mmCIF file of C-alpha atoms in Angstrom:
data_model
loop_
_atom_site.group_PDB
_atom_site.id
_atom_site.type_symbol
_atom_site.label_atom_id
_atom_site.label_comp_id
_atom_site.label_asym_id
_atom_site.label_seq_id
_atom_site.Cartn_x
_atom_site.Cartn_y
_atom_site.Cartn_z
ATOM 1 C CA MET A 1 -89.041 -198.864 203.350
ATOM 2 C CA LYS A 2 -88.796 -195.394 200.696
ATOM 3 C CA LEU A 3 -85.535 -194.983 200.805
ATOM 4 C CA ARG A 4 -84.934 -198.474 199.181
ATOM 5 C CA LEU A 5 -87.521 -197.043 196.198
ATOM 6 C CA PHE A 6 -85.343 -194.482 195.791
ATOM 7 C CA PRO A 7 -82.615 -195.574 193.165
ATOM 8 C CA PHE A 8 -84.993 -196.967 191.243
ATOM 9 C CA VAL A 9 -87.335 -193.372 190.920
ATOM 10 C CA ALA A 10 -83.833 -191.774 190.402
ATOM 11 C CA GLY A 11 -83.046 -194.766 187.412
ATOM 12 C CA LEU A 12 -86.556 -193.966 185.482
ATOM 13 C CA LEU A 13 -85.840 -190.013 185.992
ATOM 14 C CA LEU A 14 -82.884 -190.412 184.096
ATOM 15 C CA LEU A 15 -84.106 -191.993 181.616
ATOM 16 C CA ALA A 16 -86.693 -189.409 180.436
ATOM 17 C CA PRO A 17 -85.601 -188.040 176.964
ATOM 18 C CA PRO A 18 -85.274 -184.480 176.460
ATOM 19 C CA ALA A 19 -88.516 -182.878 174.884
ATOM 20 C CA SER A 20 -87.006 -181.350 172.081
ATOM 21 C CA ALA A 21 -90.422 -178.949 171.647
ATOM 22 C CA HIS A 22 -89.079 -175.487 171.379
ATOM 23 C CA LEU A 23 -86.116 -172.948 170.000
ATOM 24 C CA VAL A 24 -82.487 -174.091 171.433
ATOM 25 C CA THR A 25 -81.776 -171.716 173.893
ATOM 26 C CA SER A 26 -78.310 -170.448 174.820
ATOM 27 C CA GLY A 27 -79.379 -169.199 178.266
ATOM 28 C CA LEU A 28 -78.083 -166.036 177.133
ATOM 29 C CA GLY A 29 -80.949 -164.422 175.628
ATOM 30 C CA PRO A 30 -82.609 -164.382 172.081
ATOM 31 C CA PHE A 31 -79.627 -163.067 170.110
ATOM 32 C CA TYR A 32 -77.421 -166.055 170.965
ATOM 33 C CA ASP A 33 -80.338 -168.224 170.570
ATOM 34 C CA GLY A 34 -80.709 -167.211 167.064
ATOM 35 C CA ALA A 35 -77.021 -167.236 166.517
ATOM 36 C CA LEU A 36 -77.274 -170.773 168.021
ATOM 37 C CA HIS A 37 -80.120 -171.693 165.913
ATOM 38 C CA LEU A 38 -77.874 -171.420 162.493
ATOM 39 C CA LEU A 39 -75.243 -173.674 163.890
ATOM 40 C CA LEU A 40 -77.123 -176.222 164.877
ATOM 41 C CA SER A 41 -79.313 -176.154 161.961
ATOM 42 C CA PRO A 42 -77.527 -178.421 159.451
ATOM 43 C CA ALA A 43 -79.501 -177.669 155.794
ATOM 44 C CA ASP A 44 -79.043 -174.692 156.645
ATOM 45 C CA LEU A 45 -75.323 -174.646 157.528
ATOM 46 C CA LEU A 46 -75.180 -176.993 153.590
ATOM 47 C CA GLY A 47 -76.256 -173.748 152.179
ATOM 48 C CA LEU A 48 -74.014 -171.613 153.662
ATOM 49 C CA LEU A 49 -71.002 -173.175 152.913
ATOM 50 C CA ALA A 50 -71.796 -173.972 149.553
ATOM 51 C CA VAL A 51 -72.067 -170.759 148.094
ATOM 52 C CA THR A 52 -69.558 -169.205 150.327
ATOM 53 C CA LEU A 53 -67.133 -171.597 149.078
ATOM 54 C CA LEU A 54 -68.610 -171.067 145.560
ATOM 55 C CA ALA A 55 -67.499 -167.653 146.449
ATOM 56 C CA GLY A 56 -64.195 -168.166 147.292
ATOM 57 C CA LEU A 57 -63.362 -169.574 144.254
ATOM 58 C CA ARG A 58 -64.147 -167.053 142.496
ATOM 59 C CA GLY A 59 -61.917 -164.701 144.300
ATOM 60 C CA PRO A 60 -62.327 -161.642 146.498
ATOM 61 C CA GLN A 61 -64.855 -159.758 144.836
ATOM 62 C CA ALA A 62 -67.205 -162.243 144.870
ATOM 63 C CA GLY A 63 -66.098 -163.139 148.381
ATOM 64 C CA ARG A 64 -66.935 -159.360 149.446
ATOM 65 C CA TRP A 65 -70.447 -159.258 147.819
ATOM 66 C CA THR A 66 -71.003 -162.935 149.557
ATOM 67 C CA VAL A 67 -70.268 -162.036 152.556
ATOM 68 C CA LEU A 68 -72.571 -158.266 152.926
ATOM 69 C CA ILE A 69 -75.153 -159.387 150.511
ATOM 70 C CA LEU A 70 -75.851 -163.238 152.151
ATOM 71 C CA PRO A 71 -76.695 -162.177 155.588
ATOM 72 C CA GLY A 72 -78.545 -159.138 154.891
ATOM 73 C CA ALA A 73 -80.538 -160.909 152.271
ATOM 74 C CA TRP A 74 -81.466 -163.587 155.244
ATOM 75 C CA PHE A 75 -82.146 -160.994 157.780
ATOM 76 C CA VAL A 76 -84.320 -158.632 155.896
ATOM 77 C CA ALA A 77 -85.862 -161.757 154.158
ATOM 78 C CA GLY A 78 -86.497 -162.946 157.967
ATOM 79 C CA LEU A 79 -88.152 -160.060 159.105
ATOM 80 C CA ILE A 80 -90.495 -160.289 156.309
ATOM 81 C CA GLY A 81 -91.314 -163.966 157.436
ATOM 82 C CA LEU A 82 -91.600 -162.929 160.601
ATOM 83 C CA HIS A 83 -93.489 -159.944 159.827
ATOM 84 C CA ALA A 84 -95.906 -162.425 157.725
ATOM 85 C CA GLY A 85 -96.062 -165.128 160.419
ATOM 86 C CA ILE A 86 -97.094 -167.868 156.781
ATOM 87 C CA GLY A 87 -94.932 -171.196 156.552
ATOM 88 C CA PHE A 88 -92.658 -170.712 153.474
ATOM 89 C CA ASP A 89 -90.907 -173.643 154.165
ATOM 90 C CA LEU A 90 -89.924 -174.135 150.165
ATOM 91 C CA PRO A 91 -87.595 -177.435 150.340
ATOM 92 C CA TRP A 92 -87.681 -178.483 147.010
ATOM 93 C CA VAL A 93 -86.248 -175.062 146.197
ATOM 94 C CA SER A 94 -84.165 -175.153 148.790
ATOM 95 C CA VAL A 95 -82.527 -178.905 147.389
ATOM 96 C CA LEU A 96 -82.509 -177.781 144.154
ATOM 97 C CA LEU A 97 -80.223 -174.284 144.551
ATOM 98 C CA LEU A 98 -77.716 -176.706 146.939
ATOM 99 C CA LEU A 99 -77.557 -179.175 144.285
ATOM 100 C CA VAL A 100 -77.170 -176.690 141.630
ATOM 101 C CA LEU A 101 -74.460 -174.971 144.758
ATOM 102 C CA GLY A 102 -72.353 -178.070 144.846
ATOM 103 C CA VAL A 103 -71.902 -178.389 140.599
ATOM 104 C CA MET A 104 -70.718 -175.176 140.614
ATOM 105 C CA VAL A 105 -68.147 -175.586 143.610
ATOM 106 C CA ALA A 106 -67.315 -179.009 141.833
ATOM 107 C CA ALA A 107 -66.866 -177.545 138.253
ATOM 108 C CA ASP A 108 -65.112 -174.859 139.733
ATOM 109 C CA ALA A 109 -68.257 -172.950 137.173
ATOM 110 C CA LYS A 110 -66.184 -169.209 135.980
ATOM 111 C CA LEU A 111 -69.143 -167.137 137.403
ATOM 112 C CA PRO A 112 -68.873 -163.574 136.894
ATOM 113 C CA ALA A 113 -68.748 -161.702 140.829
ATOM 114 C CA GLY A 114 -72.503 -160.477 140.408
ATOM 115 C CA ALA A 115 -73.408 -163.696 139.844
ATOM 116 C CA VAL A 116 -72.201 -165.236 142.865
ATOM 117 C CA ALA A 117 -73.380 -161.962 144.383
ATOM 118 C CA ALA A 118 -77.165 -163.421 143.052
ATOM 119 C CA LEU A 119 -77.189 -167.045 144.392
ATOM 120 C CA ALA A 120 -76.317 -165.820 147.340
ATOM 121 C CA GLY A 121 -78.958 -163.176 147.586
ATOM 122 C CA LEU A 122 -81.009 -165.896 146.763
ATOM 123 C CA LEU A 123 -80.014 -168.463 149.206
ATOM 124 C CA GLY A 124 -80.074 -165.847 151.744
ATOM 125 C CA ALA A 125 -84.009 -165.313 151.149
ATOM 126 C CA LEU A 126 -85.099 -168.295 151.124
ATOM 127 C CA GLN A 127 -83.414 -169.633 154.284
ATOM 128 C CA GLY A 128 -84.450 -166.316 155.958
ATOM 129 C CA LEU A 129 -88.101 -166.721 154.288
ATOM 130 C CA ALA A 130 -87.872 -170.306 156.056
ATOM 131 C CA ASN A 131 -86.479 -169.597 159.729
ATOM 132 C CA GLY A 132 -88.749 -166.271 160.062
ATOM 133 C CA SER A 133 -91.836 -167.786 160.099
ATOM 134 C CA ALA A 134 -90.808 -170.933 161.956
ATOM 135 C CA LEU A 135 -89.443 -168.259 164.424
ATOM 136 C CA ALA A 136 -93.039 -166.059 164.128
ATOM 137 C CA GLU A 137 -94.058 -169.887 165.475
ATOM 138 C CA LEU A 138 -92.368 -169.784 168.456
ATOM 139 C CA GLY A 139 -92.787 -166.260 169.498
ATOM 140 C CA ALA A 140 -89.384 -164.952 169.098
ATOM 141 C CA GLY A 141 -88.247 -161.769 167.678
ATOM 142 C CA PRO A 142 -86.364 -159.866 165.333
ATOM 143 C CA VAL A 143 -83.372 -160.745 168.032
ATOM 144 C CA ALA A 144 -83.426 -164.121 167.187
ATOM 145 C CA MET A 145 -83.109 -163.139 163.856
ATOM 146 C CA LEU A 146 -80.333 -160.686 164.056
ATOM 147 C CA GLY A 147 -78.042 -163.732 165.690
ATOM 148 C CA ILE A 148 -78.862 -165.892 163.118
ATOM 149 C CA ALA A 149 -77.707 -163.407 160.432
ATOM 150 C CA GLY A 150 -74.950 -162.385 162.452
ATOM 151 C CA SER A 151 -73.674 -165.831 162.706
ATOM 152 C CA ALA A 152 -74.300 -166.200 159.178
ATOM 153 C CA PHE A 153 -71.914 -163.059 158.337
ATOM 154 C CA VAL A 154 -69.407 -164.634 160.551
ATOM 155 C CA LEU A 155 -69.185 -167.841 158.861
ATOM 156 C CA ALA A 156 -69.571 -166.176 155.291
ATOM 157 C CA LEU A 157 -66.456 -164.354 156.338
ATOM 158 C CA LEU A 158 -64.161 -167.380 157.720
ATOM 159 C CA VAL A 159 -65.371 -169.667 154.748
ATOM 160 C CA CYS A 160 -64.925 -167.163 152.478
ATOM 161 C CA ALA A 161 -61.580 -165.879 153.923
ATOM 162 C CA ALA A 162 -59.780 -169.386 153.935
ATOM 163 C CA VAL A 163 -60.912 -170.290 150.219
ATOM 164 C CA VAL A 164 -59.849 -167.216 148.971
ATOM 165 C CA SER A 165 -56.773 -167.461 150.847
ATOM 166 C CA LEU A 166 -55.631 -171.224 149.453
ATOM 167 C CA ARG A 167 -52.781 -171.309 146.831
ATOM 168 C CA PRO A 168 -51.549 -174.651 146.521
ATOM 169 C CA ALA A 169 -53.301 -176.461 143.476
ATOM 170 C CA TRP A 170 -54.510 -179.622 146.035
ATOM 171 C CA THR A 171 -56.256 -177.465 148.838
ATOM 172 C CA ARG A 172 -58.620 -176.185 145.547
ATOM 173 C CA ILE A 173 -59.310 -179.510 144.421
ATOM 174 C CA ALA A 174 -60.111 -180.422 147.924
ATOM 175 C CA VAL A 175 -62.702 -177.601 148.465
ATOM 176 C CA ARG A 176 -64.067 -178.769 144.825
ATOM 177 C CA ALA A 177 -64.409 -182.533 146.213
ATOM 178 C CA VAL A 178 -66.453 -180.790 148.735
ATOM 179 C CA GLY A 179 -68.710 -179.275 146.528
ATOM 180 C CA SER A 180 -69.652 -182.497 144.877
ATOM 181 C CA TRP A 181 -70.572 -183.841 148.477
ATOM 182 C CA VAL A 182 -72.461 -180.945 148.232
ATOM 183 C CA ALA A 183 -74.471 -182.084 144.984
ATOM 184 C CA ALA A 184 -74.449 -185.601 146.233
ATOM 185 C CA VAL A 185 -76.350 -184.640 149.262
ATOM 186 C CA GLY A 186 -78.847 -182.279 147.135
ATOM 187 C CA LEU A 187 -79.337 -185.271 144.884
ATOM 188 C CA LEU A 188 -80.228 -187.859 147.806
ATOM 189 C CA MET A 189 -82.240 -184.700 149.106
ATOM 190 C CA PHE A 190 -84.214 -184.754 146.030
ATOM 191 C CA GLY A 191 -84.967 -188.903 146.660
ATOM 192 C CA TRP A 192 -85.968 -187.993 150.339
ATOM 193 C CA LEU A 193 -88.251 -185.238 149.637
ATOM 194 C CA SER A 194 -90.042 -187.642 146.799
ATOM 195 C CA GLN A 195 -90.341 -190.445 148.827
ATOM 196 C CA THR A 196 -92.046 -187.942 151.758
ATOM 197 C CA ALA A 197 -94.387 -186.303 149.430
ATOM 198 C CA MET B 1 -68.070 -205.339 214.026
ATOM 199 C CA LYS B 2 -70.305 -205.854 210.830
ATOM 200 C CA ARG B 3 -68.842 -207.059 207.681
ATOM 201 C CA LEU B 4 -68.082 -205.241 205.161
ATOM 202 C CA PHE B 5 -68.905 -208.178 202.373
ATOM 203 C CA ILE B 6 -71.469 -210.799 202.634
ATOM 204 C CA TYR B 7 -68.588 -212.705 200.194
ATOM 205 C CA GLU B 8 -65.222 -214.434 201.740
ATOM 206 C CA PRO B 9 -62.532 -212.695 200.935
ATOM 207 C CA LYS B 10 -61.235 -216.229 199.174
ATOM 208 C CA GLN B 11 -64.433 -215.306 196.411
ATOM 209 C CA LEU B 12 -63.025 -212.266 195.350
ATOM 210 C CA PRO B 13 -61.007 -213.041 192.887
ATOM 211 C CA ALA B 14 -63.933 -214.921 190.615
ATOM 212 C CA LEU B 15 -66.300 -212.500 191.907
ATOM 213 C CA ALA B 16 -63.405 -209.787 190.383
ATOM 214 C CA ALA B 17 -63.454 -212.239 187.219
ATOM 215 C CA MET B 18 -67.475 -212.254 187.398
ATOM 216 C CA ALA B 19 -67.659 -208.523 187.126
ATOM 217 C CA ALA B 20 -64.925 -207.843 184.133
ATOM 218 C CA LEU B 21 -66.940 -210.475 182.166
ATOM 219 C CA LEU B 22 -70.543 -208.625 182.671
ATOM 220 C CA LEU B 23 -68.484 -205.055 181.688
ATOM 221 C CA TRP B 24 -67.238 -207.165 178.676
ATOM 222 C CA SER B 25 -70.491 -207.623 177.124
ATOM 223 C CA MET B 26 -71.663 -205.624 174.265
ATOM 224 C CA SER B 27 -74.280 -203.010 173.871
ATOM 225 C CA ALA B 28 -77.981 -204.243 172.624
ATOM 226 C CA TRP B 29 -78.455 -202.341 169.955
ATOM 227 C CA ALA B 30 -81.616 -203.394 169.983
ATOM 228 C CA HIS B 31 -83.079 -199.980 168.535
ATOM 229 C CA VAL B 32 -82.655 -197.472 166.010
ATOM 230 C CA GLU B 33 -81.242 -194.205 166.994
ATOM 231 C CA THR B 34 -83.168 -191.297 166.236
ATOM 232 C CA GLY B 35 -82.601 -187.509 166.188
ATOM 233 C CA GLN B 36 -80.009 -185.695 163.950
ATOM 234 C CA ALA B 37 -76.890 -187.076 165.505
ATOM 235 C CA GLY B 38 -78.138 -190.928 165.261
ATOM 236 C CA GLY B 39 -78.882 -190.032 161.383
ATOM 237 C CA PHE B 40 -75.602 -189.033 161.004
ATOM 238 C CA LEU B 41 -73.661 -191.332 162.650
ATOM 239 C CA SER B 42 -75.783 -193.992 160.599
ATOM 240 C CA GLY B 43 -74.797 -192.646 157.359
ATOM 241 C CA LEU B 44 -71.444 -192.568 158.462
ATOM 242 C CA ALA B 45 -71.274 -196.087 158.758
ATOM 243 C CA HIS B 46 -73.019 -197.503 156.489
ATOM 244 C CA PRO B 47 -70.285 -197.020 153.258
ATOM 245 C CA VAL B 48 -68.304 -198.360 156.057
ATOM 246 C CA SER B 49 -70.308 -201.532 157.601
ATOM 247 C CA GLY B 50 -69.379 -203.406 154.616
ATOM 248 C CA LEU B 51 -66.308 -204.876 153.084
ATOM 249 C CA ASP B 52 -67.844 -205.269 149.600
ATOM 250 C CA HIS B 53 -68.171 -201.560 149.256
ATOM 251 C CA VAL B 54 -64.510 -200.418 151.360
ATOM 252 C CA LEU B 55 -63.000 -202.427 148.852
ATOM 253 C CA ALA B 56 -64.432 -200.627 145.462
ATOM 254 C CA MET B 57 -64.443 -197.156 147.455
ATOM 255 C CA VAL B 58 -60.760 -197.618 148.847
ATOM 256 C CA ALA B 59 -59.948 -198.950 144.841
ATOM 257 C CA VAL B 60 -60.804 -196.122 142.995
ATOM 258 C CA GLY B 61 -58.524 -194.000 145.165
ATOM 259 C CA LEU B 62 -55.777 -196.460 144.397
ATOM 260 C CA TRP B 63 -56.478 -196.777 141.185
ATOM 261 C CA GLY B 64 -56.672 -192.620 140.631
ATOM 262 C CA ALA B 65 -53.027 -192.530 142.724
ATOM 263 C CA GLN B 66 -51.376 -194.978 139.760
ATOM 264 C CA LEU B 67 -53.555 -192.273 137.169
ATOM 265 C CA GLY B 68 -51.817 -189.561 138.766
ATOM 266 C CA ARG B 69 -52.918 -185.954 137.348
ATOM 267 C CA PRO B 70 -56.145 -185.269 137.263
ATOM 268 C CA ALA B 71 -57.389 -188.653 137.410
ATOM 269 C CA ILE B 72 -56.621 -188.840 140.923
ATOM 270 C CA TRP B 73 -58.999 -186.150 141.959
ATOM 271 C CA LEU B 74 -61.399 -186.378 139.111
ATOM 272 C CA LEU B 75 -62.097 -190.162 140.438
ATOM 273 C CA PRO B 76 -63.416 -189.188 143.944
ATOM 274 C CA ILE B 77 -65.561 -186.568 142.562
ATOM 275 C CA ALA B 78 -67.403 -188.544 140.290
ATOM 276 C CA PHE B 79 -67.868 -191.713 142.908
ATOM 277 C CA PRO B 80 -69.893 -189.847 144.715
ATOM 278 C CA LEU B 81 -72.144 -187.821 142.785
ATOM 279 C CA MET B 82 -73.210 -190.843 140.489
ATOM 280 C CA MET B 83 -73.347 -192.960 143.998
ATOM 281 C CA ALA B 84 -75.812 -190.220 144.778
ATOM 282 C CA VAL B 85 -77.328 -190.394 141.477
ATOM 283 C CA GLY B 86 -78.050 -194.357 141.897
ATOM 284 C CA GLY B 87 -78.998 -193.895 145.279
ATOM 285 C CA LEU B 88 -82.142 -191.635 143.742
ATOM 286 C CA LEU B 89 -82.966 -194.438 141.876
ATOM 287 C CA GLY B 90 -83.363 -196.241 144.451
ATOM 288 C CA LEU B 91 -85.513 -193.388 146.514
ATOM 289 C CA LEU B 92 -87.316 -193.219 143.375
ATOM 290 C CA GLY B 93 -88.202 -196.415 143.284
ATOM 291 C CA ILE B 94 -86.573 -197.371 139.992
ATOM 292 C CA PRO B 95 -84.839 -200.654 140.248
ATOM 293 C CA LEU B 96 -81.671 -201.698 139.204
ATOM 294 C CA GLY B 97 -81.100 -205.121 138.419
ATOM 295 C CA GLY B 98 -78.171 -206.509 140.043
ATOM 296 C CA VAL B 99 -77.163 -204.336 142.131
ATOM 297 C CA GLU B 100 -74.718 -207.147 144.581
ATOM 298 C CA ILE B 101 -73.928 -208.799 141.036
ATOM 299 C CA GLY B 102 -72.855 -204.979 140.080
ATOM 300 C CA ILE B 103 -71.057 -204.025 143.452
ATOM 301 C CA ALA B 104 -68.708 -207.247 143.675
ATOM 302 C CA VAL B 105 -68.107 -207.011 140.075
ATOM 303 C CA SER B 106 -66.560 -203.553 140.548
ATOM 304 C CA SER B 107 -63.479 -204.659 142.753
ATOM 305 C CA VAL B 108 -63.058 -207.796 139.985
ATOM 306 C CA VAL B 109 -62.552 -204.706 137.632
ATOM 307 C CA LEU B 110 -61.041 -201.924 139.591
ATOM 308 C CA GLY B 111 -58.534 -204.407 141.071
ATOM 309 C CA ALA B 112 -58.195 -205.778 137.362
ATOM 310 C CA LEU B 113 -57.117 -202.178 136.414
ATOM 311 C CA ILE B 114 -54.913 -201.716 139.460
ATOM 312 C CA LEU B 115 -53.191 -205.070 138.764
ATOM 313 C CA GLY B 116 -52.689 -204.092 135.376
ATOM 314 C CA GLU B 117 -51.698 -200.541 136.300
ATOM 315 C CA VAL B 118 -53.861 -199.725 132.938
ATOM 316 C CA ARG B 119 -53.555 -195.879 132.325
ATOM 317 C CA MET B 120 -56.973 -195.091 129.926
ATOM 318 C CA PRO B 121 -58.156 -191.039 128.631
ATOM 319 C CA VAL B 122 -59.515 -189.149 131.876
ATOM 320 C CA LEU B 123 -63.196 -189.290 130.515
ATOM 321 C CA GLY B 124 -62.900 -193.568 130.531
ATOM 322 C CA ALA B 125 -61.980 -194.164 133.259
ATOM 323 C CA MET B 126 -64.746 -191.243 134.813
ATOM 324 C CA LEU B 127 -67.288 -192.893 133.186
ATOM 325 C CA VAL B 128 -65.641 -196.606 134.616
ATOM 326 C CA VAL B 129 -66.069 -195.554 138.271
ATOM 327 C CA ALA B 130 -69.499 -193.526 137.881
ATOM 328 C CA PHE B 131 -70.923 -196.682 136.007
ATOM 329 C CA PHE B 132 -69.987 -199.240 138.923
ATOM 330 C CA ALA B 133 -70.880 -195.961 141.737
ATOM 331 C CA VAL B 134 -74.795 -196.500 140.918
ATOM 332 C CA PHE B 135 -74.319 -199.433 141.826
ATOM 333 C CA HIS B 136 -73.227 -198.798 144.860
ATOM 334 C CA GLY B 137 -75.381 -196.076 145.786
ATOM 335 C CA HIS B 138 -78.297 -197.656 144.800
ATOM 336 C CA ALA B 139 -77.430 -200.314 147.747
ATOM 337 C CA HIS B 140 -76.594 -197.776 150.489
ATOM 338 C CA GLY B 141 -79.347 -195.338 149.698
ATOM 339 C CA THR B 142 -82.554 -196.712 150.770
ATOM 340 C CA GLU B 143 -81.736 -197.410 153.971
ATOM 341 C CA LEU B 144 -82.623 -194.827 156.079
ATOM 342 C CA ALA B 145 -83.735 -195.745 159.466
ATOM 343 C CA PRO B 146 -87.057 -194.609 160.630
ATOM 344 C CA GLY B 147 -86.824 -191.238 162.508
ATOM 345 C CA GLN B 148 -83.724 -190.327 161.439
ATOM 346 C CA ASN B 149 -82.974 -186.861 159.484
ATOM 347 C CA ALA B 150 -82.187 -187.595 155.829
ATOM 348 C CA MET B 151 -80.017 -184.735 155.201
ATOM 349 C CA LEU B 152 -77.782 -185.558 157.895
ATOM 350 C CA TYR B 153 -77.702 -189.637 156.982
ATOM 351 C CA SER B 154 -77.131 -188.669 153.699
ATOM 352 C CA LEU B 155 -74.236 -186.144 154.356
ATOM 353 C CA GLY B 156 -72.772 -188.642 156.768
ATOM 354 C CA PHE B 157 -72.962 -191.570 153.909
ATOM 355 C CA VAL B 158 -70.786 -189.315 151.231
ATOM 356 C CA ILE B 159 -68.412 -188.286 153.612
ATOM 357 C CA ALA B 160 -67.845 -191.805 154.729
ATOM 358 C CA THR B 161 -67.256 -192.682 150.889
ATOM 359 C CA GLY B 162 -65.361 -189.697 150.386
ATOM 360 C CA THR B 163 -63.025 -190.547 153.354
ATOM 361 C CA LEU B 164 -62.547 -194.204 151.888
ATOM 362 C CA HIS B 165 -61.086 -192.459 148.776
ATOM 363 C CA ALA B 166 -58.734 -190.515 150.369
ATOM 364 C CA VAL B 167 -57.368 -193.721 152.273
ATOM 365 C CA GLY B 168 -57.230 -195.317 148.861
ATOM 366 C CA ILE B 169 -55.236 -192.084 147.695
ATOM 367 C CA GLY B 170 -53.040 -191.808 150.877
ATOM 368 C CA ILE B 171 -52.087 -195.566 150.445
ATOM 369 C CA GLY B 172 -51.743 -194.472 146.567
ATOM 370 C CA THR B 173 -49.057 -192.223 147.087
ATOM 371 C CA ILE B 174 -46.577 -195.450 147.872
ATOM 372 C CA HIS B 175 -46.878 -195.298 143.832
ATOM 373 C CA ARG B 176 -44.094 -192.809 143.079
ATOM 374 C CA TRP B 177 -41.680 -195.370 144.535
ATOM 375 C CA ASP B 178 -40.958 -198.695 142.829
ATOM 376 C CA PHE B 179 -41.328 -201.308 145.769
ATOM 377 C CA GLY B 180 -44.569 -198.626 146.066
ATOM 378 C CA ARG B 181 -45.641 -199.267 142.266
ATOM 379 C CA ALA B 182 -45.439 -203.750 142.840
ATOM 380 C CA ALA B 183 -46.860 -203.137 146.210
ATOM 381 C CA LEU B 184 -49.970 -201.474 144.304
ATOM 382 C CA ARG B 185 -50.323 -203.765 141.741
ATOM 383 C CA GLY B 186 -50.187 -206.352 144.546
ATOM 384 C CA ALA B 187 -52.899 -204.885 146.459
ATOM 385 C CA GLY B 188 -54.585 -204.778 142.927
ATOM 386 C CA SER B 189 -54.775 -208.939 142.921
ATOM 387 C CA LEU B 190 -55.569 -208.527 146.089
ATOM 388 C CA VAL B 191 -59.146 -206.325 145.286
ATOM 389 C CA ILE B 192 -59.689 -208.515 142.649
ATOM 390 C CA VAL B 193 -59.863 -212.439 144.883
ATOM 391 C CA GLY B 194 -62.164 -210.470 147.343
ATOM 392 C CA GLY B 195 -64.440 -209.087 144.543
ATOM 393 C CA LEU B 196 -64.603 -212.352 143.599
ATOM 394 C CA VAL B 197 -65.315 -213.455 147.084
ATOM 395 C CA PHE B 198 -68.374 -211.056 146.894
ATOM 396 C CA LEU B 199 -69.302 -212.196 143.529
ATOM 397 C CA TRP B 200 -69.544 -215.880 144.676
ATOM 398 C CA GLY B 201 -71.578 -215.083 146.918
ATOM 399 C CA ALA B 202 -73.800 -212.589 144.991
ATOM 400 C CA LEU B 203 -73.917 -215.460 142.798
ATOM 401 C CA ALA B 204 -74.694 -218.391 145.041
#
């Protein structure tokens, strides 16, 4: 009699959805948890993509500075966020920055390398503060923050190197088209934010 | 010996047919998808799900291919940006009259431009495309299902639009051959017919 109930109970157990209440764990410790966190955060990734595309379009010098300043600012601001432990989420500023970066990529704005690096630093600081304060609430430490900054460094390096090395005209145009998509997402996000505000 | 089946062997073909029919049944899709993947997939599917949108977005790519550089890449950049402006207007609650009519007319006008192989200054072409993109964006941008990630919905929605333009540009590469030029103009007439059908539906 009991065995007859077993498939039914097993079916009910399989139906239970995951709770999604905690930081995604990689099973490899806090460093990799942090690294995975960035890879699974589309908003952070989109900002990183926009600023690294811009840096790549502006050449090797802007690319080198961005690759160092972006993760550096991300990590330092993350530590501040971890220490302060206050919610630093500034969605309006992040979306505005996303929009500005997207428009600059789409327009192939001729910014000096220093200005691109400053934008990268600003983005890194904003994302780092938001990540750090969120991690503090979850009880994570600086090692997780190091994982996030490490991931940001690797991704920035890969995107900048790929874009700097683009030679055919159409490939740079494709990068600019992606920039217009980022700007479009930024515009739509303004709408969503105003709806939820 | 115990019997393995409770049915007769001669009934097996009928049972197999019944099993196949059961497997054939479609999912109910009775609930909204939630979470990040749901938002992205929903945004990705949205522009593709309406033939009126597909027609206009592919037509933008076809016209860009006819016009050549720099319109071939400026039009697909202008369209998603202005579509997002339309979406923003919708999200802010700013009404736009005759959205469905505007969408249908966009296909008619773009089809006519392709059929006539009309060449105009790049700025003029961008303005035409941008004007109609606002209607498409207004219709799309506001339809986020509850529980879904707004950023991923927007991202999927914009990527799908860009991909449809790319399909149009890809088809438009036949423009370099004589037969391709004629075929593209023929495609323009099909776009007009499609647009008129949608216009009829919007006005009815």
